[in-house]
Amino acid sequence: MNFVNVRSAVDTQGESVIFEESNAVRGLQERRQIGAFYTPQRLSGMLSDWAIRQADDLVLEPSFGGCGFLASALSTLARRGSADSAKRVFGCDIDTLAFTHLSKLFDGHSGLDGFVQGDFLDCFEVEVWPSQFTAVIGNPPYIPHQRIGKERVRDLSSRVWPVPGVGGRSSLWAYFIWHSLRFIAVGGRMAWVLPGAFMQADYAKALRDYLPRRFERVAAFVVRDRLFISEGTDEETVVLLADGFLASEADGKMAVGIAADLEELEKTIAQWNEGLWTGDLSGRSAASLSLTSAEISLFSAVAAHESVLMFGKLAKVQIGVVTGANDFFVLSRAGLEAAGIPESMCIKVLSKFKASASIALVDEDFQNYAAEGGKTFLVSLGKEDQSAPIERYLSTFDAKRRQDNSTFRKRGHWSETYDGKHPDAFFPVMHHDGPRLVLNETDGTSTNTIHRVFFHAEAASAKMRKLAAVSILTSFSQMSAEIVGRRYGSGVLKHEPRDAERLQLLMPKVGTAELNSVFKELDQLLRRGNRIEAAARADSFIYEAAGLTAAKKISSDLLQALAVVRQRRRP
C-alpha cells in the first residue's frame, strides 16, 4: 500500500472548497462507477460534531474521497481544543484522485503518514494507524454486489465476520461497516451516511440486528429530503449513529426516526443526545413510521379482522422468465418481421407491466401493445426442433457474448428461454402508484421485469382469485404494500417475491354474482384510467362485505394516510 503525508495544521474553512473541487474533477458518470457520492458539508459537519467528543479523539475515515468528512473532522477537533488535529485524523481511499483532494486540503505539506491508498477492506494491521479509533465516520461507496466482481464477492463472503450470513448480495457499503468494527475502541462511536437499503435490504438485516447488540445505543434516521440529487442520484439517505462500542454483546434495539431535512435531523439528534427523543424501537418499516398513532391503530384494527390473510397463503410468487438477453429474445412485431420469424412460432410475453391496464390480462391487451410497438413476443428454441426462421435468427447471436453469458450456461440449451410454467396471474416488481394483481386469461408468460403468480390449488378457487385481485386494490392492502415494500431511487416501490407474499388481504365472504359484477366494473374503470375511483369502489365493496363499521370513514382515513406515505417516498 502507498502512503501520503499531510501537514500538521489545517484551514478549518477548507471543507467547502474541497467538496466543490472534488465535484469539478470527476464527472457524474465516473463517480457513479466508483460509488462516490460526496456528502453535503452541513451533514459531514453535523456528524463529525456528534462523533468527535474530545480534543484527543482518534478519527478514521475509511473512504475519504473528496475529503469533506476529513475537513469537517479537522474543524471539529480544532474547536474541541486539539493543538495537533491533523495528527488525529486517518484515512483510506482506493481512488488516486482522493489524494489530490487530500493534498489540497493539507496544502501539500508533509508531516504525517496516516493516509493509506488502497482498498479499506484489505486493511487489517496498518503500521501508520493506531490499533483502535474513538470515532469512525464517513460515506462508504454505494456499489451494488453485481458491480463488485465475482472474485471479490467470493473473497468477501468467505471471510469470518461477527455474525453469519454476511456476503452474497451485500453492497460494498455494508462490508465497510462490518470491517470498520475491528478498528473501534471500546466506548467509541460510528457515524455513517448510508443508502436507504440499510433500512430495507435483506442483506442489511444482519447489520440492523447486530449493531444494537454491540453499542450502548444506535439510531437510524431516514432523511426524506434527497441529499444527493446534485450528485446524480435520488437515493434515499439514512444517517446511522452508533454510540458507545461495547466489549461484548448485550441486549439492545435500534431507534429509528424520520427527518424531513437536515435542519430537522440536527434537532432530532440533539434531542436524542439529551434523552428527549427515543425514536421507534419496534423495528417497523420506514413507510409505517410516516403514519400517525391513530393511523397505525386503524390499520392494525383492520389487520386483526378474521378474514385477513397473507397473499402467500393463496399463491406462490416467482420471478418472470430470465432470458439472459431480453434485447435479443423479446421482440416487437417489427423485430419479428426483421428477423423473419412468424408470430405463431413465438410465445406471448408480458415485458412491461403497463401493457396490462387492468386486473385481467386478455389476448386483446397483447394485440394492442404489439400494435403500439411493444415487445410482446418471446423467442425460444423449445423442446422440439424449430423451423428454419428461428434457427437462422439464433445463429446471428454474437458468439463471444453467448460464451460469456452465465444464464445461458444454466440451461439445457442456451436459447431455450421459456421454462414452460404458465402463470395464473402477474404482479409488478416496481411501481409508483401501488401494485395490482392481474389475472392471466391468456396462454402468455412474463419476463423477469414482472413477477409470475401461481395460486395454490387447494387454497385459491377461481372465485378466491378474483376476490384477491379486487382486495389488493383496497386502501388496506395498498398500505400493506407500502409497509412490506422497498423504496428506491425516484420514489419507486419494489416488491421481491417474498415481499409480495407478505401482503395482507381482506378476504370476506361474498356472493359469486356480486363479485363478478364488481370485478367487471373495476376492470372497466382501470382500463379507462380511473384508478382513484376503482380504489374507492374496491374499498366500499370489501369493507362492507367484511362488516366493518364506519366503512366510509375507514376508507377515507386510510386513503388519506396512503397518499402521505406515497408522497414521502418520492423525491
XYZ file of C-alpha atoms in Angstrom:
571
model
C 0.000 0.000 0.000
C 1.089 3.567 -0.606
C 1.112 6.370 1.924
C 0.943 10.129 1.612
C 1.877 12.834 4.092
C -0.237 15.677 5.402
C 0.624 18.834 7.248
C 0.007 19.307 10.965
C -2.194 22.384 10.684
C -5.335 22.883 8.633
C -7.542 25.693 7.434
C -10.869 24.876 9.120
C -12.711 26.762 6.387
C -11.443 24.422 3.691
C -14.180 21.828 3.719
C -16.472 23.598 1.234
C -13.555 24.263 -1.104
C -12.556 20.619 -1.129
C -16.124 19.485 -1.713
C -16.595 21.821 -4.668
C -13.250 20.970 -6.226
C -13.866 17.230 -5.903
C -17.093 17.600 -7.834
C -15.317 19.505 -10.583
C -12.614 16.904 -11.104
C -14.751 13.819 -11.731
C -17.878 13.676 -13.861
C -21.120 12.210 -12.544
C -20.848 9.027 -14.594
C -17.325 8.337 -13.396
C -18.289 8.925 -9.765
C -21.214 6.520 -10.135
C -18.825 3.847 -11.354
C -16.755 4.065 -8.176
C -19.766 4.667 -5.919
C -18.553 8.133 -4.920
C -21.364 10.454 -3.815
C -19.840 13.316 -1.854
C -21.583 14.307 1.360
C -23.006 17.820 1.761
C -20.798 19.954 4.012
C -23.529 20.625 6.553
C -24.152 16.919 7.056
C -20.476 15.925 7.346
C -20.001 18.746 9.863
C -23.032 17.659 11.867
C -21.865 14.038 12.072
C -18.283 14.997 12.874
C -19.502 17.169 15.735
C -21.584 14.263 17.056
C -18.870 11.603 16.771
C -15.824 13.614 17.909
C -16.179 14.485 21.590
C -12.653 15.167 22.870
C -9.556 17.035 21.688
C -7.544 13.795 21.764
C -10.023 11.637 19.814
C -8.585 9.489 17.017
C -10.698 9.598 13.850
C -10.832 7.199 10.888
C -12.474 7.928 7.532
C -12.334 4.636 5.543
C -13.241 6.143 2.144
C -12.430 9.835 2.285
C -12.984 10.649 -1.407
C -13.483 14.395 -1.739
C -12.207 14.963 1.835
C -15.420 16.594 3.044
C -15.574 14.427 6.181
C -11.845 14.899 6.830
C -12.155 18.668 6.649
C -15.147 18.578 8.992
C -13.269 16.304 11.399
C -10.283 18.645 11.479
C -12.580 21.584 12.110
C -14.349 19.763 14.964
C -11.078 18.698 16.573
C -9.776 22.269 16.449
C -12.951 23.517 18.153
C -12.590 20.791 20.783
C -9.212 22.313 21.648
C -6.878 19.981 19.788
C -3.471 21.542 19.148
C -2.475 18.803 16.704
C -5.741 17.964 14.936
C -4.011 16.828 11.736
C -2.209 14.123 13.709
C -5.502 12.750 14.952
C -7.212 12.020 11.611
C -6.523 8.958 9.473
C -7.998 7.631 6.285
C -8.041 5.296 3.340
C -9.176 5.504 -0.261
C -8.612 3.449 -3.382
C -9.037 6.399 -5.755
C -5.852 8.261 -6.707
C -7.830 11.490 -7.151
C -8.796 11.341 -3.487
C -5.156 12.004 -2.700
C -5.172 15.028 -4.974
C -8.004 16.411 -2.836
C -6.090 15.413 0.293
C -3.012 17.288 -0.895
C -5.117 20.406 -1.454
C -6.664 20.078 1.995
C -3.219 19.997 3.587
C -1.538 22.328 1.087
C 0.819 19.536 0.018
C 2.719 19.853 3.302
C 4.327 16.628 4.510
C 4.416 15.535 8.116
C 2.065 12.626 8.734
C 1.717 9.166 7.258
C -1.848 8.473 8.308
C -3.467 8.020 4.909
C -3.440 4.741 3.008
C -4.012 4.408 -0.703
C -5.731 1.092 -1.236
C -8.870 -0.887 -0.517
C -10.080 -0.409 3.066
C -11.407 -3.957 3.084
C -7.824 -5.178 2.727
C -6.620 -3.109 5.693
C -6.024 -5.165 8.830
C -2.949 -4.138 10.767
C -1.834 -0.847 9.226
C 1.511 0.306 10.570
C 0.724 4.007 10.238
C -2.626 3.702 12.029
C -3.308 3.329 15.734
C -4.782 -0.063 16.572
C -8.126 1.496 17.532
C -10.077 4.689 16.929
C -12.554 6.573 19.070
C -14.579 7.657 16.019
C -15.201 6.159 12.583
C -17.076 8.464 10.236
C -17.853 8.575 6.562
C -19.894 7.884 3.478
C -18.866 4.453 2.125
C -19.042 3.640 -1.601
C -22.516 2.779 -2.891
C -21.588 -0.121 -5.180
C -24.098 -2.998 -5.596
C -22.884 -6.578 -5.395
C -23.260 -7.070 -9.171
C -20.518 -4.497 -9.771
C -18.120 -5.619 -7.063
C -16.861 -8.513 -9.189
C -17.421 -12.237 -8.721
C -13.952 -12.986 -7.367
C -14.130 -10.129 -4.872
C -17.619 -11.156 -3.708
C -16.370 -14.707 -3.274
C -13.449 -13.428 -1.209
C -15.574 -11.162 0.992
C -18.262 -13.796 1.506
C -15.704 -16.362 2.632
C -14.286 -14.171 5.394
C -15.107 -14.672 9.060
C -17.463 -11.871 10.083
C -19.023 -11.186 13.511
C -22.272 -12.883 12.511
C -23.209 -15.461 9.864
C -24.926 -14.508 6.654
C -22.680 -11.621 5.630
C -21.887 -11.629 1.941
C -23.708 -12.862 -1.127
C -25.806 -9.937 -2.344
C -24.374 -7.341 0.073
C -23.451 -3.973 -1.408
C -19.963 -2.633 -0.783
C -21.054 -0.111 1.851
C -22.248 -2.945 4.112
C -18.822 -4.606 4.059
C -17.276 -1.252 5.024
C -19.374 -1.091 8.185
C -18.604 -4.701 9.124
C -14.880 -4.188 8.569
C -14.764 -0.905 10.482
C -15.887 -2.683 13.670
C -12.405 -4.170 14.073
C -10.957 -0.642 14.406
C -13.307 0.849 17.022
C -12.122 1.271 20.597
C -14.397 0.323 23.489
C -16.597 3.358 24.092
C -16.033 4.581 20.522
C -18.579 5.830 18.009
C -19.589 5.432 14.361
C -21.413 7.950 12.169
C -22.318 6.902 8.620
C -24.214 8.304 5.656
C -25.883 5.288 4.027
C -28.363 4.497 1.255
C -31.974 3.661 2.020
C -31.114 -0.025 1.546
C -29.812 -0.061 5.119
C -33.412 0.021 6.343
C -34.928 -2.451 3.892
C -32.449 -4.747 2.147
C -32.332 -8.362 3.278
C -28.537 -8.338 3.304
C -28.563 -5.389 5.742
C -30.722 -7.186 8.313
C -27.676 -8.720 9.987
C -26.278 -5.209 10.493
C -29.563 -3.855 11.824
C -29.718 -6.708 14.334
C -26.043 -6.801 15.318
C -25.145 -3.137 15.817
C -27.624 -2.563 18.701
C -26.015 -5.518 20.471
C -22.523 -4.030 20.206
C -23.202 -0.377 21.047
C -24.821 1.237 24.044
C -27.257 2.988 21.740
C -27.890 3.076 17.984
C -30.149 5.341 15.932
C -31.022 5.392 12.238
C -32.611 8.476 10.711
C -34.339 8.308 7.323
C -33.944 11.718 5.681
C -36.863 12.461 3.363
C -35.057 15.272 1.566
C -32.953 13.733 -1.246
C -29.440 14.914 -0.361
C -27.580 13.636 -3.409
C -29.692 14.978 -6.279
C -26.778 17.183 -7.376
C -24.587 14.077 -7.312
C -26.741 12.394 -9.948
C -28.746 10.091 -7.680
C -32.098 10.403 -5.929
C -31.263 7.597 -3.494
C -32.936 7.908 -0.113
C -30.458 8.691 2.674
C -30.136 7.045 6.081
C -27.906 8.562 8.768
C -26.652 5.878 11.144
C -25.238 6.788 14.570
C -23.772 4.183 16.929
C -22.565 5.351 20.333
C -20.504 3.512 22.965
C -18.870 0.404 21.480
C -19.183 -2.490 23.929
C -16.535 -5.021 24.868
C -19.092 -7.806 24.458
C -22.609 -8.274 23.159
C -25.640 -7.067 25.098
C -29.357 -6.658 24.512
C -30.293 -3.558 22.577
C -32.624 -2.129 19.968
C -32.070 0.401 17.223
C -34.079 3.615 17.427
C -35.496 4.690 14.079
C -36.852 8.062 13.074
C -37.665 10.218 10.066
C -36.341 13.718 9.429
C -37.754 15.933 6.708
C -34.416 17.651 6.068
C -31.013 18.365 7.600
C -32.407 21.030 9.910
C -34.877 18.591 11.461
C -32.187 15.902 11.563
C -29.879 18.163 13.564
C -32.618 18.960 16.067
C -33.596 15.308 16.459
C -30.010 14.201 17.049
C -29.691 16.896 19.723
C -32.893 15.644 21.377
C -31.603 12.068 21.244
C -28.395 13.122 22.985
C -30.415 14.855 25.700
C -32.712 11.861 26.215
C -35.726 13.750 24.863
C -36.167 11.532 21.773
C -36.242 7.736 21.877
C -37.387 7.009 18.347
C -39.267 3.931 17.261
C -37.860 0.714 18.738
C -40.312 -1.724 17.202
C -38.379 -2.395 14.000
C -41.171 -1.039 11.814
C -40.520 -0.097 8.201
C -39.764 3.454 7.100
C -43.200 3.621 5.476
C -45.031 2.821 8.713
C -43.002 5.470 10.520
C -44.812 8.053 8.388
C -48.129 7.043 9.977
C -49.643 8.742 12.994
C -50.570 6.685 16.034
C -54.230 6.945 15.050
C -53.483 5.678 11.538
C -51.426 2.798 12.930
C -54.277 1.870 15.236
C -56.755 1.972 12.358
C -54.577 -0.199 10.108
C -53.944 -2.639 12.958
C -57.660 -2.862 13.698
C -58.440 -3.812 10.094
C -55.465 -6.229 10.049
C -56.985 -8.020 13.049
C -60.156 -8.856 11.124
C -60.868 -12.575 10.934
C -60.868 -12.590 7.120
C -57.383 -11.096 6.723
C -54.690 -13.381 5.366
C -51.273 -13.125 3.779
C -51.165 -13.333 -0.010
C -48.629 -16.142 0.362
C -51.397 -18.326 1.810
C -53.107 -18.141 -1.561
C -50.228 -18.152 -4.008
C -46.529 -18.516 -4.712
C -44.819 -15.517 -6.289
C -41.843 -16.132 -8.590
C -39.742 -14.011 -10.878
C -40.607 -13.998 -14.562
C -38.703 -15.718 -17.368
C -34.985 -14.931 -17.294
C -33.865 -14.881 -20.915
C -30.317 -13.648 -20.301
C -30.702 -11.253 -23.236
C -34.119 -9.596 -23.426
C -32.942 -7.350 -26.231
C -32.469 -10.437 -28.425
C -35.177 -12.837 -27.263
C -38.043 -10.407 -26.564
C -39.144 -8.750 -29.789
C -41.722 -6.341 -31.122
C -43.762 -7.077 -34.224
C -41.286 -5.058 -36.283
C -38.431 -7.022 -34.729
C -40.074 -10.283 -35.669
C -40.551 -9.132 -39.246
C -36.909 -8.107 -39.475
C -35.872 -11.497 -38.116
C -38.194 -13.322 -40.482
C -39.978 -15.182 -37.672
C -43.761 -15.733 -37.813
C -45.707 -14.682 -34.708
C -47.148 -18.175 -34.405
C -43.679 -19.558 -33.601
C -43.312 -17.286 -30.556
C -44.721 -17.201 -27.043
C -46.761 -14.248 -25.849
C -44.813 -12.418 -23.170
C -45.628 -9.512 -20.875
C -42.447 -7.425 -20.846
C -43.848 -4.166 -19.437
C -46.471 -4.039 -16.718
C -48.131 -1.047 -18.392
C -49.316 -3.423 -21.113
C -51.724 -4.848 -18.511
C -54.031 -1.933 -17.843
C -56.432 -3.729 -15.534
C -56.854 -6.715 -13.190
C -57.250 -9.183 -16.041
C -54.896 -9.760 -18.976
C -56.595 -10.829 -22.194
C -55.281 -11.520 -25.693
C -56.544 -8.140 -26.851
C -54.112 -6.483 -24.410
C -51.219 -8.234 -26.130
C -52.516 -7.214 -29.515
C -52.962 -3.579 -28.504
C -49.473 -3.373 -27.004
C -47.958 -5.046 -30.043
C -49.747 -2.525 -32.290
C -48.110 0.272 -30.276
C -44.676 -1.202 -30.951
C -44.391 -3.029 -27.644
C -42.259 -6.138 -27.266
C -44.701 -8.989 -26.769
C -43.043 -11.960 -28.487
C -40.650 -14.386 -26.786
C -38.274 -16.345 -28.993
C -37.359 -19.745 -27.571
C -35.821 -22.869 -29.075
C -38.323 -25.074 -27.308
C -38.093 -28.798 -26.765
C -38.915 -29.718 -30.350
C -36.861 -28.946 -33.431
C -37.735 -25.495 -34.679
C -38.216 -24.343 -38.205
C -35.558 -22.597 -40.218
C -36.569 -18.973 -39.321
C -35.763 -19.386 -35.619
C -32.595 -21.344 -36.343
C -31.394 -18.595 -38.676
C -32.176 -15.920 -36.112
C -30.388 -17.753 -33.294
C -27.306 -18.068 -35.465
C -26.968 -14.286 -35.512
C -26.275 -14.061 -31.781
C -22.750 -12.886 -31.036
C -20.560 -15.909 -30.245
C -18.454 -14.238 -27.544
C -21.499 -12.759 -25.840
C -23.067 -16.195 -25.853
C -19.954 -17.766 -24.372
C -19.713 -15.163 -21.592
C -23.394 -15.330 -20.599
C -23.782 -17.226 -17.301
C -27.565 -17.549 -17.732
C -27.138 -19.492 -20.966
C -24.826 -21.989 -19.257
C -27.547 -22.892 -16.748
C -29.969 -24.100 -19.427
C -30.156 -27.372 -21.301
C -29.889 -25.367 -24.497
C -28.667 -21.786 -24.398
C -31.665 -20.457 -26.371
C -34.403 -22.340 -24.524
C -35.746 -19.241 -22.778
C -39.259 -20.440 -21.926
C -39.424 -22.667 -18.841
C -42.904 -23.994 -19.633
C -44.514 -22.546 -16.497
C -47.855 -20.902 -17.201
C -48.645 -18.238 -14.549
C -52.113 -17.751 -13.134
C -51.521 -14.038 -12.623
C -48.917 -11.283 -12.674
C -47.625 -8.891 -10.017
C -45.406 -5.840 -10.655
C -41.803 -5.774 -9.435
C -41.587 -1.981 -9.308
C -44.286 0.677 -9.396
C -45.117 4.169 -8.217
C -48.854 4.021 -7.509
C -49.308 0.684 -5.792
C -49.494 -2.909 -7.066
C -52.210 -4.704 -8.973
C -52.828 -8.422 -9.214
C -53.518 -9.155 -12.889
C -55.244 -12.466 -13.579
C -53.835 -14.178 -16.651
C -56.560 -15.092 -19.151
C -54.059 -15.805 -21.940
C -51.514 -18.500 -22.711
C -48.693 -15.985 -22.206
C -45.982 -15.525 -19.592
C -43.801 -12.610 -18.439
C -40.153 -11.621 -18.379
C -38.309 -11.098 -15.095
C -39.376 -7.446 -15.066
C -42.731 -8.760 -13.787
C -43.445 -11.413 -11.164
C -45.431 -14.517 -12.006
C -48.112 -15.719 -9.585
C -49.047 -19.385 -9.161
C -52.100 -19.972 -6.986
C -52.220 -22.903 -4.579
C -54.874 -25.227 -5.978
C -56.135 -26.236 -2.543
C -56.494 -22.633 -1.312
C -57.475 -20.488 -4.259
C -60.551 -21.263 -6.315
C -61.450 -19.126 -9.321
C -63.678 -17.101 -7.016
C -60.880 -16.555 -4.480
C -58.542 -15.419 -7.248
C -60.965 -12.748 -8.371
C -61.563 -11.685 -4.782
C -57.809 -11.360 -4.234
C -57.446 -9.179 -7.339
C -60.207 -6.901 -6.029
C -58.925 -6.867 -2.449
C -55.393 -5.815 -3.427
C -56.867 -2.578 -4.773
C -58.213 -1.569 -1.347
C -56.554 1.136 0.735
C -55.805 -1.506 3.388
C -53.817 -3.768 1.048
C -52.194 -0.814 -0.671
C -50.984 0.406 2.727
C -49.751 -3.095 3.478
C -47.833 -2.992 0.186
C -46.138 0.248 1.261
C -45.156 -1.280 4.599
C -43.658 -4.517 3.241
C -42.205 -2.984 0.060
C -38.786 -1.464 -0.521
C -38.350 2.170 -1.519
C -35.834 3.015 -4.203
C -34.485 5.896 -6.240
C -37.102 8.182 -7.694
C -39.683 7.003 -5.178
C -40.455 3.687 -6.829
C -41.733 0.894 -4.597
C -40.280 -2.576 -5.160
C -41.563 -5.960 -4.066
C -39.374 -9.032 -4.137
C -41.379 -12.286 -4.367
C -41.329 -12.866 -0.596
C -42.368 -9.238 -0.003
C -45.397 -9.715 -2.249
C -46.354 -12.872 -0.364
C -46.414 -10.867 2.893
C -49.093 -8.550 1.513
C -52.226 -8.576 3.686
C -55.638 -9.041 2.074
C -59.168 -8.714 3.395
C -60.969 -11.784 2.022
C -64.547 -11.665 3.356
C -67.321 -13.974 2.221
C -69.066 -12.562 -0.855
C -71.620 -13.756 -3.343
C -70.311 -15.030 -6.686
C -72.649 -12.927 -8.809
C -71.878 -9.748 -6.860
C -68.138 -10.427 -7.049
C -68.281 -10.974 -10.802
C -70.194 -7.734 -11.218
C -67.712 -5.720 -9.137
C -64.743 -7.373 -10.873
C -66.136 -6.359 -14.258
C -66.835 -2.828 -13.004
C -63.268 -2.439 -11.688
C -61.848 -3.861 -14.915
C -63.645 -1.189 -16.915
C -62.668 1.628 -14.529
C -58.983 0.689 -14.664
C -58.997 0.369 -18.442
C -60.317 3.921 -18.604
C -57.528 5.050 -16.268
C -59.814 5.755 -13.289
C -57.509 4.346 -10.593
C -58.816 6.548 -7.789
C -62.443 5.663 -8.490
C -61.501 1.981 -8.743
C -59.751 2.085 -5.367
C -62.773 3.716 -3.721
C -65.102 1.117 -5.266
C -62.872 -1.740 -4.080
C -62.914 -0.225 -0.589
C -66.675 0.053 -0.398
C -67.203 -3.496 -1.667
C -64.602 -5.228 0.516
C -65.098 -3.194 3.707
C -68.867 -3.543 3.638
C -68.635 -7.262 2.877
C -66.281 -7.615 5.864
C -68.862 -5.920 8.059
C -66.510 -3.137 9.109
C -68.391 -0.417 10.950
C -67.924 3.095 9.579
C -66.583 1.614 6.315
C -66.645 5.002 4.542
C -64.581 6.681 7.261
C -62.088 3.801 7.325
C -61.689 4.130 3.571
C -61.317 7.908 3.741
C -58.764 7.815 6.570
C -56.658 5.039 5.048
C -56.677 6.652 1.595
C -55.528 9.936 3.134
C -52.741 8.204 5.072
C -51.763 6.258 1.948
C -51.383 9.471 -0.040
C -48.990 10.853 2.595
C -46.887 7.681 2.693
C -46.564 7.653 -1.095
C -45.699 11.324 -1.226
C -42.952 10.841 1.366
C -41.216 8.063 -0.535
C -40.890 10.285 -3.590
C -38.168 12.937 -4.036
